[in-house]
């Protein structure tokens, strides 16, 4: 069954390449959407790289562009995308507060995605979620099992690295993220050179390894954190 809605929305909520501008060629894209998309892309990149001042400025530009529509859907979508990026870096504290006042006036897809991010997806939400996230939502509605590697396999099937980290954070919220899936989240952030989420996932890996008495794994994670936080070497003179 095809989801009811447009593919631009699914790309937006899936955190793919074209977050607000849509996924396919079609009618001329309105100026506000182009401006919001460009600012959002710059904000996401800065957020993931840990450049928070730049990220904040770009999120503000994207929000100002979306507000020109005076519609809840694009404003909620933008707030949810920012929440998803923060959650990919394990910033789980604010529970998408910026989106909450908009959600009662937004569409079912935005409402479903908000519940999914909080680990509260319902069966009726699955058809409204981006395709990449449906297997995670569907599996989390089922009882946990002792099967090893299942979570990592579901995450590995998500091609987009940011969407994979978002899904991993949802598994973590549900307290069902196993060590193999955690290692995959670390690898994903590392492969992309995303400093902010990598630091967060390495801290989690070190903490859990220490709790399990895995001293060698904890030491490796802490060593990588030290490398990540080290000041870059000064430029060499010719």
Short mmCIF file of C-alpha atoms in Angstrom, two decimals:
data_model
loop_
_atom_site.label_atom_id
_atom_site.label_comp_id
_atom_site.label_asym_id
_atom_site.label_seq_id
_atom_site.Cartn_x
_atom_site.Cartn_y
_atom_site.Cartn_z
CA UNK A 1 0.00 0.00 0.00
CA UNK A 2 1.42 3.38 -0.98
CA UNK A 3 1.50 5.99 1.79
CA UNK A 4 -0.96 8.81 1.45
CA UNK A 5 1.06 11.97 1.02
CA UNK A 6 3.73 13.42 -1.23
CA UNK A 7 7.26 12.11 -1.69
CA UNK A 8 8.75 15.44 -0.72
CA UNK A 9 7.33 14.87 2.74
CA UNK A 10 8.73 11.36 2.96
CA UNK A 11 12.16 12.58 1.96
CA UNK A 12 11.88 15.38 4.50
CA UNK A 13 11.00 13.07 7.35
CA UNK A 14 13.43 10.39 6.16
CA UNK A 15 16.28 12.90 6.38
CA UNK A 16 17.47 12.07 2.90
CA UNK A 17 19.24 14.38 0.49
CA UNK A 18 16.26 16.55 -0.43
CA UNK A 19 14.75 17.41 2.91
CA UNK A 20 12.35 20.19 2.00
CA UNK A 21 12.79 20.67 -1.71
CA UNK A 22 11.23 17.34 -2.70
CA UNK A 23 12.77 14.25 -4.26
CA UNK A 24 11.88 14.49 -7.89
CA UNK A 25 11.57 17.04 -10.65
CA UNK A 26 8.15 18.66 -10.97
CA UNK A 27 6.53 22.08 -10.87
CA UNK A 28 8.66 25.08 -10.02
CA UNK A 29 9.63 25.00 -6.35
CA UNK A 30 8.51 28.13 -4.42
CA UNK A 31 11.23 30.50 -3.25
CA UNK A 32 10.49 29.94 0.43
CA UNK A 33 11.03 26.21 -0.03
CA UNK A 34 14.35 26.70 -1.81
CA UNK A 35 15.52 29.06 0.93
CA UNK A 36 14.34 26.76 3.71
CA UNK A 37 15.94 23.74 2.06
CA UNK A 38 19.31 25.46 1.61
CA UNK A 39 19.36 26.79 5.17
CA UNK A 40 18.28 23.44 6.54
CA UNK A 41 21.01 21.58 4.69
CA UNK A 42 23.63 24.01 5.99
CA UNK A 43 22.19 23.74 9.50
CA UNK A 44 22.29 19.95 9.47
CA UNK A 45 25.86 19.86 8.24
CA UNK A 46 26.99 22.37 10.87
CA UNK A 47 25.06 20.55 13.59
CA UNK A 48 26.65 17.21 12.76
CA UNK A 49 30.11 18.76 12.58
CA UNK A 50 29.62 20.37 16.00
CA UNK A 51 29.58 23.98 14.74
CA UNK A 52 26.65 25.00 16.92
CA UNK A 53 26.69 28.78 16.35
CA UNK A 54 26.51 28.32 12.59
CA UNK A 55 23.84 25.65 12.97
CA UNK A 56 21.66 27.92 15.12
CA UNK A 57 21.82 30.75 12.57
CA UNK A 58 20.90 28.44 9.70
CA UNK A 59 18.04 26.83 11.61
CA UNK A 60 16.69 30.33 12.27
CA UNK A 61 16.88 31.15 8.54
CA UNK A 62 15.08 27.93 7.64
CA UNK A 63 12.39 28.58 10.25
CA UNK A 64 11.85 32.14 9.00
CA UNK A 65 11.36 30.84 5.45
CA UNK A 66 8.91 28.13 6.55
CA UNK A 67 6.96 30.62 8.66
CA UNK A 68 6.19 32.62 5.53
CA UNK A 69 3.66 29.91 4.64
CA UNK A 70 1.73 30.30 7.93
CA UNK A 71 1.09 26.55 7.68
CA UNK A 72 1.69 24.02 10.42
CA UNK A 73 2.93 21.17 8.18
CA UNK A 74 6.18 22.74 6.91
CA UNK A 75 6.93 24.39 10.25
CA UNK A 76 6.36 21.13 12.14
CA UNK A 77 8.41 19.22 9.55
CA UNK A 78 11.32 21.58 10.04
CA UNK A 79 11.11 21.37 13.84
CA UNK A 80 11.00 17.58 13.63
CA UNK A 81 14.01 17.44 11.33
CA UNK A 82 16.00 19.53 13.81
CA UNK A 83 14.84 17.26 16.61
CA UNK A 84 15.89 14.20 14.60
CA UNK A 85 19.37 15.61 13.98
CA UNK A 86 19.76 16.35 17.70
CA UNK A 87 18.52 12.89 18.57
CA UNK A 88 21.01 11.33 16.15
CA UNK A 89 23.65 12.94 18.39
CA UNK A 90 21.91 11.49 21.48
CA UNK A 91 20.50 14.83 22.62
CA UNK A 92 17.31 13.26 23.94
CA UNK A 93 16.35 15.79 26.57
CA UNK A 94 13.88 18.20 24.99
CA UNK A 95 11.44 15.63 23.51
CA UNK A 96 10.92 17.76 20.38
CA UNK A 97 9.36 20.59 22.35
CA UNK A 98 9.53 23.05 19.44
CA UNK A 99 7.28 20.81 17.36
CA UNK A 100 4.70 20.07 20.03
CA UNK A 101 2.49 23.22 19.64
CA UNK A 102 2.37 22.64 15.87
CA UNK A 103 1.58 18.93 15.79
CA UNK A 104 -2.18 19.17 16.57
CA UNK A 105 -2.51 21.33 13.45
CA UNK A 106 -0.11 19.35 11.24
CA UNK A 107 -0.70 16.23 9.18
CA UNK A 108 -0.81 12.61 10.24
CA UNK A 109 2.69 12.01 8.85
CA UNK A 110 4.22 14.67 11.08
CA UNK A 111 2.34 13.37 14.10
CA UNK A 112 3.42 9.80 13.36
CA UNK A 113 7.06 10.82 12.97
CA UNK A 114 6.99 12.75 16.24
CA UNK A 115 5.72 9.69 18.08
CA UNK A 116 8.32 7.54 16.35
CA UNK A 117 11.19 9.78 17.45
CA UNK A 118 10.01 9.44 21.04
CA UNK A 119 9.78 5.66 20.74
CA UNK A 120 5.98 5.80 20.94
CA UNK A 121 4.99 4.77 17.41
CA UNK A 122 1.65 3.03 17.06
CA UNK A 123 0.60 0.42 14.52
CA UNK A 124 -1.48 2.97 12.63
CA UNK A 125 1.59 5.22 12.28
CA UNK A 126 3.67 2.83 10.20
CA UNK A 127 2.16 3.67 6.80
CA UNK A 128 2.76 7.37 7.51
CA UNK A 129 6.45 6.97 8.35
CA UNK A 130 9.26 7.30 5.82
CA UNK A 131 9.98 3.87 4.30
CA UNK A 132 13.44 3.68 5.89
CA UNK A 133 11.94 3.85 9.38
CA UNK A 134 9.02 1.47 9.01
CA UNK A 135 10.95 -1.75 9.81
CA UNK A 136 12.23 -0.24 13.07
CA UNK A 137 8.78 1.00 14.08
CA UNK A 138 7.18 -2.32 13.16
CA UNK A 139 9.76 -4.38 15.08
CA UNK A 140 9.56 -2.18 18.17
CA UNK A 141 5.83 -2.91 18.36
CA UNK A 142 6.73 -6.57 18.85
CA UNK A 143 8.15 -8.15 22.01
CA UNK A 144 11.90 -8.09 22.47
CA UNK A 145 13.79 -11.31 21.76
CA UNK A 146 17.20 -12.65 22.66
CA UNK A 147 18.23 -12.82 19.01
CA UNK A 148 21.62 -11.19 18.49
CA UNK A 149 22.39 -8.98 15.55
CA UNK A 150 18.75 -8.32 14.63
CA UNK A 151 18.86 -4.62 15.47
CA UNK A 152 22.14 -4.12 13.66
CA UNK A 153 20.74 -5.85 10.57
CA UNK A 154 17.73 -3.55 10.52
CA UNK A 155 19.96 -0.50 10.92
CA UNK A 156 22.42 -1.69 8.28
CA UNK A 157 19.55 -1.91 5.80
CA UNK A 158 19.03 1.87 6.09
CA UNK A 159 21.18 3.39 3.37
CA UNK A 160 21.09 7.01 4.53
CA UNK A 161 23.61 7.40 7.38
CA UNK A 162 21.69 10.15 9.19
CA UNK A 163 18.43 8.20 9.05
CA UNK A 164 20.38 5.18 10.39
CA UNK A 165 21.58 7.18 13.40
CA UNK A 166 18.06 8.48 14.01
CA UNK A 167 16.73 4.92 13.96
CA UNK A 168 19.51 3.83 16.33
CA UNK A 169 18.47 6.57 18.74
CA UNK A 170 14.90 5.27 18.63
CA UNK A 171 16.14 1.78 19.51
CA UNK A 172 18.08 3.36 22.36
CA UNK A 173 14.99 5.16 23.65
CA UNK A 174 13.24 1.81 23.67
CA UNK A 175 16.18 0.35 25.65
CA UNK A 176 16.68 -2.29 22.95
CA UNK A 177 19.93 -1.17 21.34
CA UNK A 178 22.39 -4.07 21.52
CA UNK A 179 26.21 -3.73 21.49
CA UNK A 180 26.50 -4.68 17.80
CA UNK A 181 23.98 -1.98 16.83
CA UNK A 182 25.80 0.51 19.05
CA UNK A 183 29.07 -0.31 17.31
CA UNK A 184 27.35 0.25 13.95
CA UNK A 185 26.13 3.68 15.10
CA UNK A 186 29.69 4.58 16.11
CA UNK A 187 31.01 3.35 12.78
CA UNK A 188 28.36 5.28 10.85
CA UNK A 189 29.18 8.57 12.55
CA UNK A 190 32.91 7.91 12.17
CA UNK A 191 32.64 7.06 8.47
CA UNK A 192 30.89 10.39 7.85
CA UNK A 193 33.28 12.40 10.03
CA UNK A 194 30.32 13.70 12.05
CA UNK A 195 32.03 14.95 15.18
CA UNK A 196 28.98 15.70 17.33
CA UNK A 197 27.18 12.34 17.04
CA UNK A 198 30.45 10.40 17.06
CA UNK A 199 31.43 11.96 20.37
CA UNK A 200 28.04 11.11 21.87
CA UNK A 201 27.96 7.51 20.64
CA UNK A 202 31.57 6.91 21.75
CA UNK A 203 30.74 8.20 25.23
CA UNK A 204 27.80 5.80 25.37
CA UNK A 205 29.94 2.93 24.12
CA UNK A 206 32.61 3.65 26.75
CA UNK A 207 30.05 3.90 29.56
CA UNK A 208 28.27 0.67 28.66
CA UNK A 209 31.56 -1.19 28.19
CA UNK A 210 32.70 -0.07 31.64
CA UNK A 211 29.40 -1.23 33.13
CA UNK A 212 29.83 -4.64 31.49
CA UNK A 213 33.42 -4.93 32.71
CA UNK A 214 34.82 -4.79 29.17
CA UNK A 215 37.90 -2.77 30.02
CA UNK A 216 39.60 -3.11 26.64
CA UNK A 217 36.56 -1.92 24.67
CA UNK A 218 36.03 0.95 27.09
CA UNK A 219 39.66 1.99 26.78
CA UNK A 220 39.41 1.94 22.98
CA UNK A 221 36.32 4.16 23.01
CA UNK A 222 37.97 6.60 25.45
CA UNK A 223 41.11 6.70 23.31
CA UNK A 224 39.01 7.59 20.26
CA UNK A 225 37.28 10.34 22.25
CA UNK A 226 40.70 11.74 23.16
CA UNK A 227 41.71 11.77 19.50
CA UNK A 228 38.43 13.42 18.54
CA UNK A 229 38.83 16.19 21.12
CA UNK A 230 42.53 16.80 20.54
CA UNK A 231 43.46 20.18 19.10
CA UNK A 232 44.52 19.95 15.46
CA UNK A 233 48.27 20.24 14.90
CA UNK A 234 49.57 23.69 13.95
CA UNK A 235 50.15 24.25 10.24
CA UNK A 236 53.64 23.52 9.10
CA UNK A 237 55.64 26.31 7.54
CA UNK A 238 56.96 25.80 4.04
#
